[in-house]
Short mmCIF file of C-alpha atoms in Angstrom, two decimals:
data_model
loop_
_atom_site.label_atom_id
_atom_site.label_comp_id
_atom_site.label_asym_id
_atom_site.label_seq_id
_atom_site.Cartn_x
_atom_site.Cartn_y
_atom_site.Cartn_z
CA VAL A 893 113.26 89.42 117.91
CA ILE A 894 109.98 90.72 119.17
CA MET A 895 107.77 87.79 119.35
CA GLY A 896 104.34 86.94 120.75
CA ILE A 897 104.46 83.98 122.83
CA GLY A 898 101.43 81.54 121.74
CA GLY A 899 101.17 83.15 118.23
CA ALA A 900 99.02 85.79 116.38
CA ASP A 901 95.91 84.04 117.93
CA SER A 902 96.96 84.49 121.51
CA VAL A 903 98.77 87.90 121.37
CA THR A 904 96.93 91.12 119.90
CA ILE A 905 98.71 94.63 120.15
CA ASP A 906 95.71 96.87 120.15
CA VAL A 907 97.09 100.33 119.37
CA GLY A 908 93.84 102.06 120.30
CA ALA A 909 94.50 104.92 118.17
CA SER A 910 91.91 107.32 116.74
CA SER A 911 91.63 110.42 114.45
CA ASN A 912 92.51 112.68 117.46
CA TYR A 913 95.12 110.45 119.12
CA ARG A 914 97.29 108.98 116.25
CA TYR A 915 100.03 106.24 116.64
CA TYR A 916 101.73 103.75 114.68
CA GLY A 917 102.00 100.15 116.06
CA PHE A 918 105.80 99.89 115.32
CA HIS A 919 107.91 102.58 113.79
CA LEU A 920 111.34 101.52 112.68
CA TYR A 921 113.24 104.60 111.12
CA ASP A 922 116.88 104.90 110.05
CA TYR A 923 117.87 101.94 112.51
CA THR A 924 121.37 100.74 111.87
CA TYR A 925 120.94 97.39 113.44
CA THR A 926 121.71 94.22 111.08
CA SER A 927 118.21 92.55 111.38
CA LEU A 928 115.04 92.64 113.23
CA GLU A 929 112.23 90.16 113.35
CA ILE A 930 108.68 90.81 114.46
CA LYS A 931 106.83 87.33 114.99
CA GLY A 932 103.67 85.71 115.85
CA MET A 933 101.24 88.74 116.89
CA THR A 934 98.24 90.57 115.72
CA ILE A 935 98.22 94.35 115.34
CA ILE A 936 95.02 96.37 115.07
CA ASN A 937 93.68 99.97 115.52
CA ALA A 938 96.69 101.86 114.52
CA PHE A 939 96.12 105.30 113.05
CA SER A 940 99.04 106.95 111.13
CA PRO A 941 100.18 110.28 112.58
CA ASP A 942 101.54 111.54 109.10
CA GLY A 943 99.58 109.30 106.66
CA ASN A 944 102.49 106.94 105.90
CA GLY A 945 102.33 103.76 107.73
CA GLY A 946 99.79 102.46 110.25
CA ALA A 947 100.49 99.15 111.95
CA ILE A 948 104.11 98.78 110.86
CA ASN A 949 106.19 101.74 109.51
CA ILE A 950 109.79 100.79 108.21
CA GLN A 951 111.87 103.52 106.67
CA SER A 952 115.68 103.15 105.88
CA ALA A 953 116.21 100.55 108.54
CA GLY A 954 118.32 97.28 108.82
CA ALA A 955 116.73 94.19 107.36
CA VAL A 956 113.21 93.32 108.78
CA GLU A 957 111.36 89.92 108.94
CA ILE A 958 107.78 89.74 109.76
CA GLU A 959 106.45 86.24 110.21
CA ASP A 960 103.39 84.59 111.18
CA CYS A 961 101.61 87.92 112.11
CA VAL A 962 97.99 89.30 111.26
CA ILE A 963 98.14 92.82 110.42
CA GLY A 964 94.45 94.39 111.00
CA PRO A 965 91.70 95.08 111.10
CA GLY A 966 91.30 98.59 112.12
CA ASN A 967 94.62 100.16 110.97
CA LYS A 968 94.39 103.33 109.03
CA ALA A 969 96.76 105.52 106.84
CA ALA A 970 96.85 107.11 103.38
CA SER A 971 99.71 104.72 102.36
CA GLY A 972 100.53 101.47 104.05
CA ALA A 973 97.75 101.12 106.62
CA GLY A 974 98.95 97.59 107.15
CA ILE A 975 102.77 97.75 106.48
CA TYR A 976 104.56 100.66 105.07
CA ILE A 977 108.38 99.89 103.66
CA ASN A 978 110.76 102.57 102.49
CA ASP A 979 114.40 101.70 101.31
CA THR A 980 114.46 98.60 103.47
CA ASP A 981 115.10 94.85 102.59
CA VAL A 982 111.99 93.07 103.96
CA ASN A 983 110.76 89.56 104.13
CA VAL A 984 107.16 88.93 105.05
CA SER A 985 105.93 85.40 105.55
CA GLY A 986 102.97 83.40 106.82
CA THR A 987 101.09 86.61 107.52
CA THR A 988 97.84 87.85 106.75
CA ILE A 989 97.06 91.68 105.90
CA LYS A 990 93.41 92.28 106.21
CA GLY A 991 90.80 94.76 106.71
CA ASN A 992 93.07 97.94 106.71
CA THR A 993 91.40 101.26 105.47
CA ALA A 994 92.52 104.40 103.83
CA PRO A 995 89.44 106.83 104.37
CA ALA A 996 90.53 109.86 102.48
CA SER A 997 88.48 112.30 104.70
CA TYR A 998 91.05 111.81 107.46
CA PHE A 999 94.18 112.35 105.25
CA SER A 1000 93.25 115.38 103.12
CA GLY A 1001 95.92 116.31 100.74
CA ASN A 1002 97.44 112.73 100.60
CA ASN A 1003 96.97 110.46 97.83
CA ILE A 1004 96.10 107.02 98.47
CA TYR A 1005 98.96 104.38 97.92
CA GLY A 1006 98.83 100.64 98.82
CA VAL A 1007 96.17 100.30 101.49
CA GLY A 1008 97.34 97.01 102.79
CA LEU A 1009 101.11 97.07 101.79
CA TYR A 1010 103.24 100.08 100.60
CA ILE A 1011 106.58 99.48 99.03
CA ASN A 1012 108.75 102.18 97.86
CA ASN A 1013 112.35 101.23 97.35
CA ASN A 1014 115.00 103.19 95.46
CA ASN A 1015 118.28 101.70 96.69
CA SER A 1016 117.83 98.26 94.96
CA ASN A 1017 116.28 96.68 98.00
CA THR A 1018 114.19 93.54 97.86
CA VAL A 1019 110.84 92.51 99.40
CA ASN A 1020 109.83 89.11 99.56
CA ILE A 1021 106.13 88.26 100.28
CA THR A 1022 105.59 84.54 100.97
CA ASN A 1023 102.69 82.31 101.94
CA CYS A 1024 100.84 85.51 102.68
CA VAL A 1025 97.06 86.77 102.27
CA ILE A 1026 96.24 90.20 101.47
CA ARG A 1027 92.65 90.65 101.63
CA GLY A 1028 89.82 93.08 102.31
CA ASN A 1029 91.89 96.31 102.45
CA SER A 1030 90.01 99.36 101.00
CA GLY A 1031 90.61 102.85 99.94
CA MET A 1032 87.39 105.24 100.19
CA ALA A 1033 86.86 108.67 98.92
CA SER A 1034 83.82 110.96 98.66
CA GLY A 1035 83.86 113.93 96.08
CA PRO A 1036 87.20 115.39 94.97
CA GLN A 1037 89.64 113.67 97.40
CA ASN A 1038 92.60 112.03 96.83
CA ASN A 1039 93.72 109.82 93.74
CA MET A 1040 93.81 106.33 94.97
CA TYR A 1041 96.33 103.74 93.46
CA GLY A 1042 96.52 100.03 94.95
CA GLY A 1043 94.05 98.66 97.41
CA GLY A 1044 95.79 95.51 98.40
CA PHE A 1045 99.46 96.84 97.54
CA TYR A 1046 101.56 99.48 95.89
CA ALA A 1047 105.13 98.97 94.74
CA SER A 1048 107.30 101.57 93.16
CA GLY A 1049 110.92 102.34 92.68
CA SER A 1050 114.19 100.66 91.35
CA SER A 1051 113.43 97.47 93.50
CA THR A 1052 112.47 93.93 93.16
CA THR A 1053 109.28 92.82 94.86
CA ASN A 1054 108.49 88.98 94.92
CA PHE A 1055 105.11 87.67 95.74
CA ILE A 1056 105.30 83.78 96.30
CA ASN A 1057 102.52 81.40 97.14
CA THR A 1058 100.42 84.36 98.09
CA ILE A 1059 96.54 85.49 97.54
CA ILE A 1060 95.53 89.16 96.95
CA TYR A 1061 91.89 89.04 96.98
CA ASN A 1062 88.52 91.36 97.96
CA ASN A 1063 90.46 94.39 98.02
CA GLU A 1064 88.75 97.52 97.01
CA LEU A 1065 89.01 101.11 95.91
CA SER A 1066 85.69 103.07 96.12
CA ARG A 1067 84.92 106.75 95.17
CA SER A 1068 81.58 108.24 94.94
CA GLY A 1069 80.45 111.95 94.45
CA ALA A 1070 83.12 113.11 92.40
CA SER A 1071 83.65 114.51 88.66
CA SER A 1072 85.97 112.95 86.29
CA ASN A 1073 89.71 112.69 86.94
CA TRP A 1074 89.58 111.54 90.29
CA TRP A 1075 91.35 108.24 90.06
CA SER A 1076 90.70 104.72 91.58
CA TYR A 1077 93.66 102.55 90.02
CA GLY A 1078 94.48 99.00 90.59
CA ALA A 1079 92.22 97.57 93.32
CA GLY A 1080 94.45 94.38 93.78
CA GLY A 1081 97.71 96.49 93.40
CA SER A 1082 99.64 99.14 91.62
CA VAL A 1083 103.02 98.82 90.20
CA ASP A 1084 104.87 102.17 89.16
CA ASN A 1085 108.20 104.13 88.70
CA GLY A 1086 110.56 101.19 87.52
CA ALA A 1087 109.38 98.67 90.12
CA GLN A 1088 110.19 94.93 89.10
CA VAL A 1089 107.62 92.55 90.55
CA TYR A 1090 107.40 88.90 90.33
CA PHE A 1091 104.11 86.72 90.85
CA VAL A 1092 105.01 83.06 91.63
CA HIS A 1093 102.05 80.66 92.49
CA THR A 1094 100.27 83.74 93.47
CA ASN A 1095 96.51 84.57 92.85
CA ILE A 1096 94.78 87.80 92.33
CA LEU A 1097 91.00 87.59 92.68
CA ASN A 1098 87.76 89.42 93.13
CA ASN A 1099 89.37 92.68 93.57
CA ASN A 1100 87.19 95.94 92.59
CA ALA A 1101 88.06 99.61 91.54
CA GLU A 1102 85.24 101.79 91.00
CA ASN A 1103 84.26 105.32 90.76
CA THR A 1104 80.60 105.73 90.90
CA SER A 1105 80.26 109.24 89.65
CA SER A 1106 82.82 108.66 86.69
CA ALA A 1107 83.11 105.22 85.72
CA LEU A 1108 86.10 105.60 83.32
CA ASP A 1109 88.15 106.65 86.29
CA GLY A 1110 87.77 103.29 87.93
CA ARG A 1111 90.50 101.32 86.23
CA GLY A 1112 92.30 98.04 86.77
CA GLY A 1113 90.68 95.73 88.85
CA ALA A 1114 93.43 93.42 89.40
CA LEU A 1115 96.40 95.76 88.85
CA TRP A 1116 97.38 99.42 87.49
CA LEU A 1117 100.80 99.38 85.83
CA ASN A 1118 102.72 102.48 85.31
CA GLY A 1119 105.54 101.78 82.64
CA GLN A 1120 107.57 104.92 83.50
CA ASN A 1121 111.16 104.01 84.28
CA GLY A 1122 110.96 100.51 83.01
CA THR A 1123 108.13 98.95 85.08
CA SER A 1124 107.79 95.29 84.44
CA VAL A 1125 105.62 92.50 86.23
CA TYR A 1126 106.29 88.71 85.66
CA PHE A 1127 103.87 86.09 86.29
CA LEU A 1128 104.52 82.29 86.83
CA ASN A 1129 101.93 79.73 87.45
CA SER A 1130 99.38 82.37 88.79
CA ILE A 1131 95.74 83.10 88.34
CA ILE A 1132 94.23 86.65 87.86
CA TRP A 1133 90.37 86.09 88.01
CA GLY A 1134 87.00 87.79 88.85
CA ASN A 1135 88.52 91.31 89.24
CA THR A 1136 86.24 94.24 88.22
CA ALA A 1137 86.39 97.86 87.51
CA SER A 1138 83.80 100.47 86.78
CA THR A 1139 85.19 101.39 83.56
CA SER A 1140 83.22 100.24 80.44
CA ASP A 1141 86.67 99.03 78.78
CA ALA A 1142 86.49 95.44 78.95
CA SER A 1143 90.37 95.29 78.77
CA GLU A 1144 90.81 97.26 81.90
CA GLN A 1145 88.88 94.99 84.09
CA MET A 1146 91.73 92.96 84.76
CA PHE A 1147 94.89 95.12 84.03
CA ALA A 1148 95.14 98.91 83.43
CA SER A 1149 98.15 100.37 81.97
CA GLU A 1150 99.99 103.48 80.61
CA ASN A 1151 103.58 104.17 79.34
CA ASN A 1152 103.79 100.53 78.22
CA PRO A 1153 104.98 98.58 81.01
CA SER A 1154 106.50 95.08 80.35
CA ILE A 1155 104.15 92.28 81.40
CA VAL A 1156 105.48 88.62 81.07
CA MET A 1157 102.94 85.71 81.55
CA ASN A 1158 104.06 81.99 82.00
CA TYR A 1159 101.43 79.17 82.54
CA SER A 1160 99.18 81.85 84.10
CA ASP A 1161 95.67 82.70 83.29
#
């Protein structure tokens, strides 16, 4: 257990990284331990060395729990500036992921995926996000730089992600000064490549996907869904409200999709 005594309000890890001196907060890679817990701390001002993962980078590790933490503000990466998860079982609870950014100008050649939270699991792993807040995370591009998928989160691969009693709000993908075919897709989140994502008592509110130079390329204020390889999303007692996108297609203010993803909604609005 890595635990802050006194909790996230009392213990702050300021990584103090910059564009010239780039460091993760925590980097858990190919570890063979049974489990690890990070608890009760705030992590700010990490700057990804390779574009993948800012505050917490987890790749092919033993099971990880992140509890009662604040991730942000000021962490930067192209993917998962807050938390980056690859091929690992992870439980995140009671945690706020906020104010993390993906400034495309610092990560040239990298598309933006899941500014707040990135999940790419291809080994039937499970990620649980419980009693969390994902807010105020933003991807920013100017001109022909980097397609962007998922301001709040991105989930991909043959895995299951559960959002339970969680709020995803005020996340943004913003692009200016570009011609067409540079994309800002899914400000709240993006679900891709066979991922199975469940939203239970989870609200997706007031997220914005925009391209001020090519309005049609800002799609999916709440979510962008790619049905490739059987992507599915399920909603139970959840609210999707107040999300916006620059596209003039009214149907894509909430969801934008391609390749026919499965969408199941029960007692949700």
